[in-house]
mmCIF file of C-alpha atoms in Angstrom:
data_model
loop_
_atom_site.group_PDB
_atom_site.id
_atom_site.type_symbol
_atom_site.label_atom_id
_atom_site.label_comp_id
_atom_site.label_asym_id
_atom_site.label_seq_id
_atom_site.Cartn_x
_atom_site.Cartn_y
_atom_site.Cartn_z
ATOM 1 C CA MET A 1 0.000 0.000 0.000
ATOM 2 C CA ALA A 2 2.975 2.304 0.463
ATOM 3 C CA ALA A 3 3.609 2.108 -3.291
ATOM 4 C CA VAL A 4 -0.053 2.862 -4.028
ATOM 5 C CA SER A 5 0.115 5.852 -1.685
ATOM 6 C CA THR A 6 3.121 7.145 -3.611
ATOM 7 C CA ILE A 7 1.153 6.955 -6.862
ATOM 8 C CA ILE A 8 -1.752 8.797 -5.243
ATOM 9 C CA PHE A 9 0.677 11.472 -4.060
ATOM 10 C CA SER A 10 1.781 12.111 -7.641
ATOM 11 C CA PHE A 11 -1.763 13.177 -8.577
ATOM 12 C CA THR A 12 -2.483 15.431 -5.605
ATOM 13 C CA GLY A 13 -2.114 18.507 -7.796
ATOM 14 C CA THR A 14 -5.423 17.885 -9.568
ATOM 15 C CA PRO A 15 -7.503 20.121 -7.214
ATOM 16 C CA TYR A 16 -5.671 23.138 -8.617
ATOM 17 C CA PHE A 17 -7.633 22.673 -11.812
ATOM 18 C CA PHE A 18 -10.457 24.456 -9.999
ATOM 19 C CA THR A 19 -8.233 27.523 -9.665
ATOM 20 C CA ILE A 20 -7.307 27.307 -13.334
ATOM 21 C CA PHE A 21 -10.966 27.031 -14.295
ATOM 22 C CA ALA A 22 -11.862 30.074 -12.189
ATOM 23 C CA GLU A 23 -9.228 32.185 -13.949
ATOM 24 C CA MET A 24 -9.973 31.045 -17.507
ATOM 25 C CA ARG A 25 -11.503 33.579 -19.866
ATOM 26 C CA VAL A 26 -13.163 30.948 -22.068
ATOM 27 C CA LYS A 27 -14.689 28.400 -19.694
ATOM 28 C CA LYS A 28 -15.640 25.936 -22.426
ATOM 29 C CA ASP A 29 -11.953 25.281 -23.116
ATOM 30 C CA TYR A 30 -11.473 23.895 -19.614
ATOM 31 C CA PHE A 31 -11.898 20.244 -20.554
ATOM 32 C CA LYS A 32 -9.478 20.635 -23.452
ATOM 33 C CA SER A 33 -6.800 21.930 -21.097
ATOM 34 C CA LEU A 34 -7.663 19.256 -18.534
ATOM 35 C CA TYR A 35 -7.343 16.370 -20.991
ATOM 36 C CA LEU A 36 -4.164 17.785 -22.513
ATOM 37 C CA CYS A 37 -2.493 18.452 -19.173
ATOM 38 C CA GLN A 38 -3.350 15.091 -17.636
ATOM 39 C CA SER A 39 -2.284 13.256 -20.790
ATOM 40 C CA VAL A 40 1.095 14.985 -20.774
ATOM 41 C CA VAL A 41 1.571 14.469 -17.032
ATOM 42 C CA PHE A 42 0.632 10.792 -17.170
ATOM 43 C CA SER A 43 2.870 10.225 -20.194
ATOM 44 C CA ILE A 44 5.835 11.842 -18.457
ATOM 45 C CA TYR A 45 5.217 9.814 -15.295
ATOM 46 C CA ALA A 46 4.922 6.575 -17.235
ATOM 47 C CA ILE A 47 7.914 7.112 -19.539
ATOM 48 C CA THR A 48 10.177 8.341 -16.744
ATOM 49 C CA GLY A 49 9.159 5.552 -14.391
ATOM 50 C CA ILE A 50 9.655 2.840 -17.003
ATOM 51 C CA MET A 51 13.069 4.149 -18.039
ATOM 52 C CA VAL A 52 14.336 4.589 -14.487
ATOM 53 C CA TYR A 53 13.228 1.161 -13.324
ATOM 54 C CA TYR A 54 14.509 -0.449 -16.519
ATOM 55 C CA PHE A 55 18.037 0.839 -15.958
ATOM 56 C CA CYS A 56 18.109 0.899 -12.135
ATOM 57 C CA GLY A 57 15.672 -1.772 -11.036
ATOM 58 C CA SER A 58 15.505 -2.282 -7.288
ATOM 59 C CA TYR A 59 18.563 -0.055 -6.821
ATOM 60 C CA VAL A 60 16.710 3.123 -7.747
ATOM 61 C CA THR A 61 17.166 5.936 -5.255
ATOM 62 C CA SER A 62 14.477 8.118 -3.752
ATOM 63 C CA PRO A 63 14.183 10.716 -5.240
ATOM 64 C CA ALA A 64 14.972 8.921 -8.485
ATOM 65 C CA LEU A 65 17.173 11.761 -9.771
ATOM 66 C CA GLY A 66 19.939 10.447 -7.538
ATOM 67 C CA SER A 67 20.233 7.388 -9.765
ATOM 68 C CA ALA A 68 21.565 9.494 -12.640
ATOM 69 C CA GLY A 69 24.899 10.245 -10.983
ATOM 70 C CA HIS A 70 26.303 13.255 -9.166
ATOM 71 C CA LEU A 71 26.603 15.619 -12.141
ATOM 72 C CA ILE A 72 23.192 14.905 -13.678
ATOM 73 C CA LYS A 73 21.628 14.999 -10.217
ATOM 74 C CA LYS A 74 22.984 18.482 -9.543
ATOM 75 C CA VAL A 75 21.947 19.758 -12.972
ATOM 76 C CA ALA A 76 18.467 18.235 -12.697
ATOM 77 C CA TYR A 77 17.859 19.661 -9.240
ATOM 78 C CA GLY A 78 19.131 23.044 -10.390
ATOM 79 C CA LEU A 79 16.634 23.062 -13.244
ATOM 80 C CA GLY A 80 13.830 21.659 -11.115
ATOM 81 C CA LEU A 81 14.181 23.883 -8.052
ATOM 82 C CA PRO A 82 12.159 26.817 -9.490
ATOM 83 C CA GLY A 83 9.247 24.502 -10.217
ATOM 84 C CA LEU A 84 9.568 22.872 -6.814
ATOM 85 C CA VAL A 85 9.482 26.273 -5.127
ATOM 86 C CA ILE A 86 6.358 27.285 -7.053
ATOM 87 C CA THR A 87 4.433 24.079 -6.435
ATOM 88 C CA SER A 88 5.509 23.526 -2.837
ATOM 89 C CA MET A 89 5.399 27.095 -1.533
ATOM 90 C CA ILE A 90 3.659 29.634 -3.755
ATOM 91 C CA VAL A 91 0.657 27.507 -4.753
ATOM 92 C CA PRO A 92 -0.422 26.469 -1.213
ATOM 93 C CA ALA A 93 0.458 29.917 0.137
ATOM 94 C CA LYS A 94 -1.743 31.516 -2.520
ATOM 95 C CA THR A 95 -4.630 29.228 -1.595
ATOM 96 C CA ILE A 96 -4.369 30.168 2.081
ATOM 97 C CA PHE A 97 -3.886 33.830 1.179
ATOM 98 C CA LEU A 98 -7.049 33.976 -0.911
ATOM 99 C CA ARG A 99 -9.013 32.240 1.828
ATOM 100 C CA CYS A 100 -7.820 34.714 4.439
ATOM 101 C CA LEU A 101 -8.597 37.816 2.371
ATOM 102 C CA ALA A 102 -11.642 36.558 0.480
ATOM 103 C CA GLY A 103 -14.038 39.405 -0.259
ATOM 104 C CA SER A 104 -11.580 42.031 0.943
ATOM 105 C CA ARG A 105 -10.079 44.877 -1.049
ATOM 106 C CA HIS A 106 -6.660 43.851 0.248
ATOM 107 C CA VAL A 107 -6.564 40.881 -2.137
ATOM 108 C CA ASN A 108 -5.586 43.052 -5.104
ATOM 109 C CA SER A 109 -4.374 46.174 -3.282
ATOM 110 C CA LYS A 110 -0.757 46.632 -2.254
ATOM 111 C CA THR A 111 -1.572 47.494 1.336
ATOM 112 C CA TRP A 112 0.372 46.524 4.433
ATOM 113 C CA GLN A 113 -2.362 44.011 5.259
ATOM 114 C CA HIS A 114 -1.886 42.429 1.835
ATOM 115 C CA TRP A 115 1.866 41.983 2.220
ATOM 116 C CA THR A 116 1.648 40.955 5.878
ATOM 117 C CA VAL A 117 -0.780 38.145 5.131
ATOM 118 C CA TRP A 118 1.149 37.089 2.013
ATOM 119 C CA PHE A 119 4.536 36.855 3.728
ATOM 120 C CA SER A 120 2.912 35.141 6.701
ATOM 121 C CA CYS A 121 1.420 32.511 4.392
ATOM 122 C CA THR A 122 4.661 31.862 2.514
ATOM 123 C CA SER A 123 6.736 31.793 5.701
ATOM 124 C CA GLY A 124 4.243 29.480 7.378
ATOM 125 C CA VAL A 125 4.250 27.055 4.452
ATOM 126 C CA VAL A 126 8.062 26.978 4.385
ATOM 127 C CA LEU A 127 8.241 26.449 8.149
ATOM 128 C CA VAL A 128 5.742 23.591 8.139
ATOM 129 C CA ALA A 129 7.472 21.956 5.158
ATOM 130 C CA TYR A 130 10.853 22.247 6.870
ATOM 131 C CA ILE A 131 9.568 20.711 10.096
ATOM 132 C CA ILE A 132 7.937 17.782 8.303
ATOM 133 C CA ALA A 133 10.906 17.150 6.004
ATOM 134 C CA SER A 134 13.369 17.286 8.899
ATOM 135 C CA ALA A 135 11.281 15.138 11.219
ATOM 136 C CA VAL A 136 10.905 12.305 8.683
ATOM 137 C CA PRO A 137 14.328 10.938 7.644
ATOM 138 C CA GLY A 138 13.209 8.964 4.574
ATOM 139 C CA PHE A 139 11.956 10.757 1.465
ATOM 140 C CA SER A 140 10.034 7.805 0.043
ATOM 141 C CA SER A 141 8.447 7.124 3.434
ATOM 142 C CA LEU A 142 7.399 10.759 3.706
ATOM 143 C CA VAL A 143 5.852 10.719 0.232
ATOM 144 C CA SER A 144 3.924 7.538 1.040
ATOM 145 C CA LEU A 145 2.640 8.968 4.318
ATOM 146 C CA ILE A 146 1.496 12.227 2.714
ATOM 147 C CA GLY A 147 -0.139 10.365 -0.155
ATOM 148 C CA ALA A 148 -2.071 8.069 2.169
ATOM 149 C CA LEU A 149 -2.980 10.537 4.893
ATOM 150 C CA PHE A 150 -3.716 13.629 2.806
ATOM 151 C CA GLY A 151 -3.570 12.657 -0.864
ATOM 152 C CA THR A 152 -6.592 10.385 -0.695
ATOM 153 C CA LEU A 153 -8.584 13.125 1.038
ATOM 154 C CA ILE A 154 -7.724 15.443 -1.850
ATOM 155 C CA VAL A 155 -8.098 13.340 -4.991
ATOM 156 C CA LEU A 156 -10.497 10.499 -4.133
ATOM 157 C CA GLN A 157 -13.218 10.979 -1.515
ATOM 158 C CA PRO A 158 -14.060 14.636 -2.277
ATOM 159 C CA TYR A 159 -14.868 13.960 -5.923
ATOM 160 C CA ALA A 160 -17.230 11.133 -5.037
ATOM 161 C CA MET A 161 -18.929 13.389 -2.499
ATOM 162 C CA MET A 162 -19.155 16.183 -5.081
ATOM 163 C CA TRP A 163 -20.969 13.875 -7.463
ATOM 164 C CA TRP A 164 -23.484 12.849 -4.812
ATOM 165 C CA TYR A 165 -23.893 16.481 -3.783
ATOM 166 C CA ASP A 166 -24.725 17.513 -7.349
ATOM 167 C CA GLU A 167 -27.180 14.643 -7.747
ATOM 168 C CA ARG A 168 -28.974 14.945 -4.406
ATOM 169 C CA HIS A 169 -31.896 16.934 -5.843
ATOM 170 C CA GLY A 170 -32.097 15.150 -9.184
ATOM 171 C CA ASP A 171 -35.309 13.738 -10.577
ATOM 172 C CA SER A 172 -35.410 10.072 -9.558
ATOM 173 C CA SER A 173 -37.704 9.233 -12.476
ATOM 174 C CA GLN A 174 -34.939 10.106 -14.967
ATOM 175 C CA ARG A 175 -32.315 7.827 -13.471
ATOM 176 C CA ASN A 176 -31.162 5.392 -16.136
ATOM 177 C CA LYS A 177 -28.468 2.735 -16.315
ATOM 178 C CA ARG A 178 -25.813 5.346 -16.937
ATOM 179 C CA TRP A 179 -26.809 7.188 -13.763
ATOM 180 C CA TYR A 180 -26.662 4.019 -11.668
ATOM 181 C CA ALA A 181 -23.281 3.144 -13.154
ATOM 182 C CA ALA A 182 -21.983 6.594 -12.225
ATOM 183 C CA ALA A 183 -23.452 6.227 -8.735
ATOM 184 C CA MET A 184 -21.729 2.876 -8.263
ATOM 185 C CA TRP A 185 -18.463 4.328 -9.523
ATOM 186 C CA ALA A 186 -18.685 7.305 -7.144
ATOM 187 C CA SER A 187 -19.426 4.963 -4.246
ATOM 188 C CA PHE A 188 -16.500 2.741 -5.216
ATOM 189 C CA ILE A 189 -14.139 5.727 -5.369
ATOM 190 C CA PHE A 190 -15.245 6.849 -1.915
ATOM 191 C CA VAL A 191 -14.835 3.393 -0.363
ATOM 192 C CA ALA A 192 -11.506 2.846 -2.135
ATOM 193 C CA GLY A 193 -10.300 6.222 -0.898
ATOM 194 C CA CYS A 194 -11.184 5.372 2.696
ATOM 195 C CA PHE A 195 -9.457 2.007 2.347
ATOM 196 C CA CYS A 196 -6.314 3.617 0.924
ATOM 197 C CA THR A 197 -6.316 6.212 3.694
ATOM 198 C CA ILE A 198 -6.379 3.609 6.459
ATOM 199 C CA SER A 199 -4.248 0.854 4.951
ATOM 200 C CA GLY A 200 -1.897 3.275 3.205
ATOM 201 C CA THR A 201 -1.227 5.200 6.405
ATOM 202 C CA TRP A 202 -0.520 1.956 8.244
ATOM 203 C CA GLY A 203 1.827 0.808 5.474
ATOM 204 C CA ALA A 204 3.632 4.161 5.390
ATOM 205 C CA LEU A 205 4.100 4.112 9.165
ATOM 206 C CA GLN A 206 5.506 0.593 8.981
ATOM 207 C CA LYS A 207 7.869 1.785 6.274
ATOM 208 C CA LEU A 208 8.954 4.677 8.480
ATOM 209 C CA ILE A 209 9.638 2.319 11.378
ATOM 210 C CA GLN A 210 11.745 0.119 9.122
ATOM 211 C CA ALA A 211 13.636 3.188 7.888
ATOM 212 C CA TYR A 212 14.461 4.208 11.457
ATOM 213 C CA HIS A 213 15.667 0.699 12.294
ATOM 214 C CA ALA A 214 17.739 0.590 9.101
ATOM 215 C CA ASP A 215 19.548 3.790 10.132
ATOM 216 C CA ALA A 216 18.193 5.781 7.196
ATOM 217 C CA GLY A 217 19.088 8.988 9.000
ATOM 218 C CA SER A 218 18.262 10.732 12.219
ATOM 219 C CA VAL A 219 15.733 13.459 12.857
ATOM 220 C CA TRP A 220 16.970 17.010 12.089
ATOM 221 C CA SER A 221 20.299 15.684 10.802
ATOM 222 C CA CYS A 222 19.787 16.917 7.194
ATOM 223 C CA ALA A 223 21.807 13.892 6.089
ATOM 224 C CA ASP A 224 21.571 12.424 2.596
ATOM 225 C CA ASN A 225 19.123 9.533 2.925
ATOM 226 C CA SER A 226 18.499 8.962 -0.778
ATOM 227 C CA ASN A 227 21.126 6.198 -1.101
ATOM 228 C CA SER A 228 22.674 8.138 -3.982
ATOM 229 C CA LYS A 229 26.117 8.693 -2.487
#
């Protein structure tokens, strides 16, 4: 289940499509962008994963960039850091920022309230990320835990609940086989999400315990625990 949780973690960015939809000028093009983006993302995940495991097998490091050698690893991280900063700090900070100042003129005005809330959000996100990353010595274990504990609550259960919420006042006389199939699928997604949350969290915790016993690194040591030395 730890491996399944890692896969779920890789798709936890899908809720940000709502933000993209809200900012689109032509709303009818949303599904085009959705299909294109998810196709590209899935293709990159699949191709990269197949190539890495083909050449590295069970010796692949976590993160996998460490398997490419010291030079390629440094170059890849140098190119990827801007994207990592945007996705891991600016995007969640923006979400919190908009929630805090929703309906206020300070959202788009360069007032001291605007900048105070913005820097508080970014600093808070960085602080929380640093604490979590330093407290958990294994990267793969951390990814599995986040995917199981939070990823499922982002990409699985909410969408099933959204479907039921939209259909709660529907005309029961117009429910056909397609509707019942969709209802069964939504119910399955919800149950599967709950199962992955419970079993995935247990599996990730077991993986963390094994990492501690295997001397994968100590808490707050900032040591290289990717096995890419």
